[in-house]
Amino acid sequence: MKVFKFGGASVKDAAGVINLANIVKKFSGEHLLVVVSAMGKTTNALEKLARAYFDQGDDMHDIFEEIKQYHYQIMHELFAEGHPVFNEVNNTFVEIDWMLEDEPQDHFDFIYDQIVSIGELVSTRIVDACLNQEDIKSRWIDVRSYIHTDNTYRAGQVNMEKSCADIQQDIPALLEKHVVVTQGFLGGTSENFTTTLGREGSDYTAAIFAACLKAESATIWKDVPGVLNADPKLFSDTVKFDELSYNEAIEMTYYGATVIHPKTIKPLQNAGIPLLVKPFGDANAPGTVIREMEYQKITKPIVIVKPNQILFSISAKDYSFITENHLSDIFGLFAQNHIAINTMQTSALSFSACIDTYDNRFEVLLSGLQKDFKVRYNTGLQLITIRHYQTGDIQSFTSGKTVLLEQFSRNTAQMVVK
Ligand code: ASP
Ligand code: MG
């Protein structure tokens, strides 16, 4: 069997949904499980809705209305009046309407997941209905009964054992007769509440299903020809990799390449399942194959730009040396606040760390640090990582920018720039 994942950009309009159906048709002889994200930029819009509801903003109903109209528009292009999908989608929206009538009682992350999850719940209804209409026998399943998570809302930790057991119990039989369509990004707690796995988490969902079902491959269909050495939105002379080792792909995502969700590779690597990244506009194109490779010679440098970075410079209040005890306290605060360090450096008198901009966690970390340390920080920075660099490469990426921190290993150069 194969697992396919279609992201928001591939199902952003009616033509995209039809294109998805055409790709699935090409694989009609295969057992297929299809993981789908929310349509277009729906997740961003639902995030706004969750925030507006939590803050009881006046614009809450307008935001939701726009989300509904966007979906109805696509549905009207795909289905005749009275098609049962209109009811299914309505029922999902109505649950949120009910929620919006009352003032928020729960904490934000919980509310976020209950609201934002409807993006995938409705997109999969629409995709499932379209496949059936195109004479592809498909079956919608609620992923929340299969991907079991703890109750870390907005970052559900997947219980692999329990999830795999349920997936293996039910899905193979369904695949015999149907293309199975399900939601990316979502999970369910033991109390049947909805969780999400972190932004762009649908890739990870696809990897979990592929690993549990021992798939022949997992394919991520995207709006790029495959995995490129740099983001084509930022650089013009990009090259595509025909193949890439799991490890190189993990390094790339770790440093901030957004082509694949960072958690995707590990379950596939452990199960020895290749990950294909293919363009949804050209189903016959080879894309990129990510697989086990003993050695890979990479001749074109891989460039990853991570925006919205904050650089901390932390020193002792009495200007004494940064000791291992200081470092232990500092790391403790980062760990407590669940803040990952993207790159760091120590000198005699200071410790520097570059982190992503997290909404409110940054302030909590900052006030924790300020109790014992002198802290300076810069926001709105970029972290540029160049893998497999040549000495000459560095300058072209930093010219015209102020370099605040740089670090070179044999393989990898990193610069925090303004
Ligand atoms: N719809 C979710 C997001 O935009 C999950 C995904 O696309 O993978 O983050
Ligand atoms: Mg997406």
XYZ file of C-alpha atoms and ligand atoms in Angstrom:
428
model
C 0.000 0.000 0.000
C 0.961 3.626 -0.386
C 0.263 6.728 1.667
C -0.339 10.046 -0.076
C -0.397 13.411 1.621
C -1.862 16.512 0.023
C -1.131 19.868 1.637
C -3.299 22.955 1.771
C -1.884 24.410 -1.442
C -2.897 21.298 -3.414
C -6.522 21.583 -2.317
C -6.879 25.344 -2.250
C -9.668 25.408 -4.837
C -12.042 23.178 -6.808
C -9.430 22.584 -9.522
C -7.017 21.371 -6.876
C -9.519 18.867 -5.510
C -10.180 17.562 -9.032
C -6.428 17.329 -9.619
C -6.130 15.276 -6.421
C -8.843 12.937 -7.731
C -6.974 12.586 -11.034
C -3.747 11.676 -9.248
C -5.581 9.091 -7.132
C -7.138 7.680 -10.334
C -3.683 7.073 -11.786
C -3.030 4.725 -8.876
C -6.336 2.890 -9.089
C -4.693 -0.526 -8.850
C -3.082 0.288 -5.510
C -4.201 0.314 -1.921
C -4.125 3.997 -0.987
C -4.539 5.986 2.178
C -4.844 9.711 1.533
C -4.016 12.278 4.214
C -5.325 15.783 3.555
C -4.608 19.171 5.148
C -6.986 22.076 5.509
C -7.752 23.908 2.261
C -5.469 26.770 1.240
C -4.822 29.140 4.114
C -7.732 27.878 6.226
C -5.575 26.976 9.231
C -4.265 30.551 9.437
C -7.820 31.876 9.254
C -8.993 29.447 11.937
C -6.092 30.499 14.144
C -7.397 34.060 13.858
C -10.872 32.845 14.728
C -9.603 31.000 17.815
C -7.787 34.143 18.946
C -10.790 36.393 18.262
C -13.106 34.065 20.193
C -10.701 33.818 23.113
C -10.381 37.617 23.236
C -14.108 38.020 22.459
C -13.248 40.254 19.503
C -16.021 41.904 17.474
C -14.697 40.392 14.265
C -15.146 36.788 15.373
C -18.316 36.124 13.353
C -16.961 37.854 10.255
C -13.818 35.759 10.321
C -15.854 32.571 10.587
C -18.263 33.662 7.866
C -15.370 34.174 5.473
C -14.039 30.674 6.209
C -17.475 29.182 5.574
C -18.000 31.079 2.331
C -14.600 29.986 1.034
C -15.572 26.341 1.506
C -19.124 26.766 0.160
C -17.722 28.390 -2.952
C -15.491 25.365 -3.622
C -18.340 22.977 -2.877
C -20.702 24.776 -5.256
C -18.132 24.374 -8.002
C -17.767 20.662 -7.308
C -21.205 19.390 -6.317
C -24.834 19.759 -7.331
C -27.328 21.385 -4.974
C -28.537 18.924 -2.346
C -25.423 16.740 -2.358
C -25.097 15.202 1.140
C -21.641 16.767 1.575
C -23.312 20.149 2.194
C -24.952 18.718 5.302
C -21.807 17.042 6.538
C -19.791 20.233 6.244
C -22.601 22.285 7.801
C -22.750 19.992 10.801
C -19.052 20.550 11.422
C -19.402 24.327 11.147
C -22.449 24.357 13.424
C -20.459 22.878 16.287
C -18.199 25.907 16.164
C -21.206 28.253 15.896
C -22.466 26.773 19.165
C -19.112 27.197 20.773
C -18.932 30.868 19.722
C -22.271 31.591 21.421
C -20.793 31.057 24.873
C -17.871 32.851 26.432
C -14.626 30.880 26.487
C -14.195 28.765 29.629
C -11.063 26.793 28.775
C -7.430 27.678 28.250
C -6.353 28.989 24.874
C -4.475 25.943 23.570
C -7.486 23.705 24.191
C -9.842 26.116 22.450
C -7.374 26.498 19.584
C -7.397 22.769 18.863
C -11.187 22.444 19.008
C -11.572 25.303 16.507
C -8.571 24.899 14.210
C -9.206 21.168 13.691
C -12.351 21.790 11.668
C -10.178 22.835 8.713
C -9.128 19.234 8.153
C -12.512 17.806 9.140
C -14.226 19.702 6.330
C -11.475 19.459 3.701
C -11.526 15.671 3.972
C -15.330 15.595 3.669
C -15.026 17.535 0.437
C -12.179 15.397 -0.938
C -13.988 12.170 -0.012
C -17.191 13.334 -1.706
C -15.290 14.394 -4.812
C -13.492 11.043 -5.089
C -16.791 9.169 -4.831
C -18.332 11.462 -7.397
C -15.403 10.643 -9.710
C -16.196 6.936 -9.293
C -13.313 6.276 -6.956
C -14.690 4.295 -4.024
C -13.464 6.203 -1.064
C -14.075 6.071 2.634
C -13.775 8.979 5.106
C -12.373 8.110 8.498
C -12.023 10.253 11.598
C -8.307 10.290 12.357
C -8.978 11.176 15.996
C -9.900 7.531 16.610
C -6.523 6.394 15.287
C -3.862 8.961 16.144
C -3.877 8.874 19.930
C -2.116 11.711 21.722
C -1.643 12.982 25.231
C -3.389 16.218 26.151
C -0.626 18.641 25.208
C -2.940 20.843 23.168
C -1.362 22.388 20.037
C 1.527 19.902 20.297
C -0.083 16.512 20.936
C 2.498 13.811 21.649
C 1.550 10.695 19.724
C 1.312 7.367 21.506
C 2.763 5.290 18.683
C 2.027 1.900 20.151
C -1.640 2.563 20.770
C -2.061 4.399 17.454
C -0.390 1.633 15.457
C -2.469 -1.046 17.149
C -5.726 0.641 16.135
C -4.498 1.496 12.656
C -3.369 -2.067 12.031
C -6.614 -3.466 13.358
C -9.003 -1.516 11.110
C -7.316 0.058 8.134
C -6.009 -2.913 6.104
C -9.529 -4.300 5.660
C -10.841 -0.896 4.552
C -8.029 -0.542 2.032
C -9.112 -3.739 0.294
C -12.146 -1.991 -1.140
C -11.622 1.716 -0.624
C -9.277 4.600 -0.918
C -9.167 5.729 2.703
C -9.333 9.512 3.189
C -8.360 11.035 6.494
C -7.244 14.223 8.230
C -3.659 15.252 8.718
C -2.532 17.283 11.728
C -5.189 16.016 14.175
C -5.198 13.591 17.046
C -7.518 12.551 19.850
C -6.978 12.246 23.593
C -8.182 9.344 25.727
C -11.120 11.579 26.755
C -12.031 12.101 23.097
C -10.918 15.695 22.874
C -9.295 16.905 19.692
C -5.604 17.772 19.639
C -3.341 19.082 16.900
C 0.217 17.947 16.285
C 1.840 21.337 15.593
C 1.652 23.483 12.474
C 2.295 21.668 9.200
C 1.865 18.394 11.073
C 0.014 16.568 8.286
C 3.281 15.222 6.908
C 3.868 13.606 10.271
C 0.387 12.038 10.180
C 1.198 10.506 6.801
C 4.466 9.131 8.166
C 2.711 7.518 11.138
C 0.172 5.759 8.911
C 2.904 4.664 6.499
C 5.049 3.279 9.312
C 2.172 1.458 11.035
C 0.862 -0.005 7.780
C 4.362 -0.887 6.529
C 3.659 1.066 3.370
C 5.767 0.663 0.268
C 6.265 4.434 0.278
C 4.809 7.702 1.510
C 4.370 10.545 -0.967
C 4.010 14.205 -0.127
C 2.416 16.019 -3.075
C 3.519 19.641 -3.092
C 3.715 22.827 -5.100
C 7.445 22.305 -5.746
C 9.247 19.899 -8.120
C 10.770 18.049 -5.144
C 13.229 18.913 -2.406
C 15.358 21.836 -3.570
C 18.679 23.037 -2.204
C 17.071 26.341 -1.190
C 13.647 27.945 -0.945
C 12.658 29.022 -4.482
C 10.727 31.935 -2.978
C 14.040 33.347 -1.707
C 16.566 32.162 -4.287
C 16.418 31.985 -8.070
C 19.030 29.379 -9.031
C 17.779 26.400 -7.050
C 18.452 22.777 -7.957
C 16.297 19.763 -7.168
C 17.689 16.656 -5.497
C 16.741 13.417 -7.244
C 17.491 11.626 -4.022
C 18.440 12.535 -0.500
C 19.475 10.505 2.524
C 17.155 10.406 5.523
C 19.891 12.006 7.602
C 20.415 14.921 5.240
C 16.656 15.483 5.148
C 16.498 15.440 8.953
C 19.334 17.973 9.152
C 17.576 20.231 6.643
C 14.268 20.209 8.490
C 16.022 20.670 11.812
C 17.606 23.874 10.562
C 14.277 25.146 9.330
C 13.646 23.854 5.799
C 9.859 23.896 5.599
C 9.477 21.436 2.737
C 8.832 18.575 5.190
C 7.711 18.652 8.816
C 10.704 17.796 11.046
C 8.957 14.881 12.748
C 8.175 13.133 9.457
C 11.420 11.383 8.640
C 12.153 9.418 11.817
C 9.170 7.004 11.749
C 9.815 6.338 8.060
C 13.535 5.860 8.572
C 12.906 3.446 11.443
C 10.564 1.427 9.240
C 12.785 1.723 6.135
C 10.036 3.362 4.090
C 11.075 5.810 1.361
C 9.533 9.269 1.371
C 8.775 10.782 -2.023
C 8.256 14.506 -2.495
C 6.445 15.112 -5.781
C 4.874 18.055 -7.594
C 1.075 17.861 -7.577
C 1.019 19.677 -10.902
C 2.880 16.879 -12.683
C 2.077 13.448 -11.268
C 4.538 11.700 -13.604
C 7.549 13.751 -12.562
C 10.028 11.819 -10.404
C 10.343 14.388 -7.600
C 12.773 13.543 -4.818
C 13.230 10.178 -3.134
C 14.371 10.335 0.493
C 15.786 7.018 1.591
C 18.599 5.257 3.406
C 21.910 6.087 1.727
C 25.263 5.119 3.078
C 26.997 8.120 1.625
C 25.786 11.063 -0.367
C 28.069 13.543 -2.021
C 26.349 16.911 -2.135
C 27.966 19.368 -4.510
C 25.555 22.286 -4.380
C 25.315 23.933 -0.952
C 21.983 23.597 0.849
C 20.766 26.948 2.129
C 18.112 27.284 4.795
C 16.813 30.617 6.005
C 14.864 30.620 9.264
C 13.078 33.942 9.836
C 11.718 35.501 13.059
C 14.677 34.631 15.223
C 15.600 36.110 18.588
C 19.215 36.205 19.713
C 19.905 36.305 23.439
C 23.148 37.333 25.005
C 23.223 36.316 28.642
C 25.904 37.285 31.150
C 26.337 37.136 34.909
C 25.142 40.232 36.795
C 28.545 40.696 38.429
C 30.426 40.217 35.150
C 31.965 36.984 36.393
C 32.790 34.094 34.074
C 29.975 32.003 32.637
C 30.377 28.793 34.597
C 28.884 25.340 34.212
C 26.498 26.202 37.052
C 25.272 29.251 35.149
C 24.831 27.142 32.016
C 22.883 24.550 33.957
C 20.510 27.239 35.289
C 20.126 28.785 31.834
C 19.391 25.453 30.121
C 16.948 24.640 32.914
C 14.929 27.754 32.088
C 14.881 26.966 28.358
C 13.725 23.418 29.125
C 11.014 24.555 31.555
C 9.579 26.848 28.907
C 9.840 24.241 26.133
C 12.003 26.548 24.044
C 14.423 24.904 21.638
C 17.782 26.523 20.961
C 18.548 26.747 17.248
C 22.183 27.669 17.655
C 24.327 28.786 20.586
C 27.783 29.941 21.576
C 29.647 30.526 24.824
C 32.489 32.888 25.599
C 34.183 33.785 28.851
C 31.619 36.367 29.833
C 28.473 35.509 27.936
C 26.260 32.809 26.548
C 24.372 33.433 23.299
C 21.374 31.482 22.067
C 19.197 31.878 19.002
C 15.542 30.817 19.270
C 12.301 31.008 17.310
C 9.828 33.748 18.213
C 7.220 32.024 20.351
C 4.101 33.979 21.249
C 4.097 34.335 25.025
C 6.750 31.875 26.096
C 9.516 34.305 25.209
C 8.445 36.833 27.852
C 8.234 34.133 30.515
C 11.717 32.909 29.634
C 13.055 36.454 29.612
C 11.749 37.330 33.054
C 13.097 34.022 34.384
C 16.543 34.767 32.990
C 16.521 38.360 34.193
C 16.220 37.251 37.824
C 19.822 36.043 37.831
C 21.428 37.335 34.666
C 21.973 40.391 32.566
C 20.117 39.749 29.322
C 20.343 41.544 26.015
C 18.363 40.432 23.007
C 17.628 41.253 19.371
C 14.404 40.302 17.616
C 13.400 39.959 13.961
C 16.606 38.228 12.900
C 17.333 35.495 10.382
C 19.272 32.325 10.965
C 21.038 31.289 7.771
C 22.363 27.736 7.658
C 24.544 26.538 4.777
C 25.234 22.826 4.604
C 28.118 21.568 2.478
C 29.424 25.082 2.035
C 32.495 26.268 0.184
C 34.356 29.143 1.775
C 33.298 31.462 -1.044
C 29.593 30.773 -0.451
C 29.384 32.559 2.848
C 29.960 36.095 1.673
C 27.272 36.063 -0.983
C 24.639 35.234 1.649
C 25.684 37.817 4.192
C 26.584 40.783 2.023
C 24.636 43.864 3.037
C 23.636 42.238 6.327
C 24.991 42.582 9.840
C 26.248 39.279 11.182
C 25.517 39.006 14.907
C 26.801 35.479 15.423
C 28.535 32.946 13.220
C 29.645 29.393 13.620
C 31.402 26.987 11.285
C 31.759 23.266 11.462
C 33.298 21.134 8.732
C 29.924 20.665 7.042
C 27.715 23.430 8.265
C 27.974 27.202 8.470
C 25.470 29.197 10.518
C 24.992 32.922 10.702
C 22.501 34.956 12.679
C 21.960 38.128 10.665
C 19.999 41.352 10.759
N -3.348 22.556 8.111
C -2.273 22.463 9.052
C -1.365 23.670 8.917
O -1.533 24.459 8.011
C -1.515 21.204 8.938
C -0.761 21.025 7.648
O -1.006 21.715 6.671
O 0.102 20.167 7.608
O -0.478 23.833 9.709
Mg -0.130 23.227 5.105
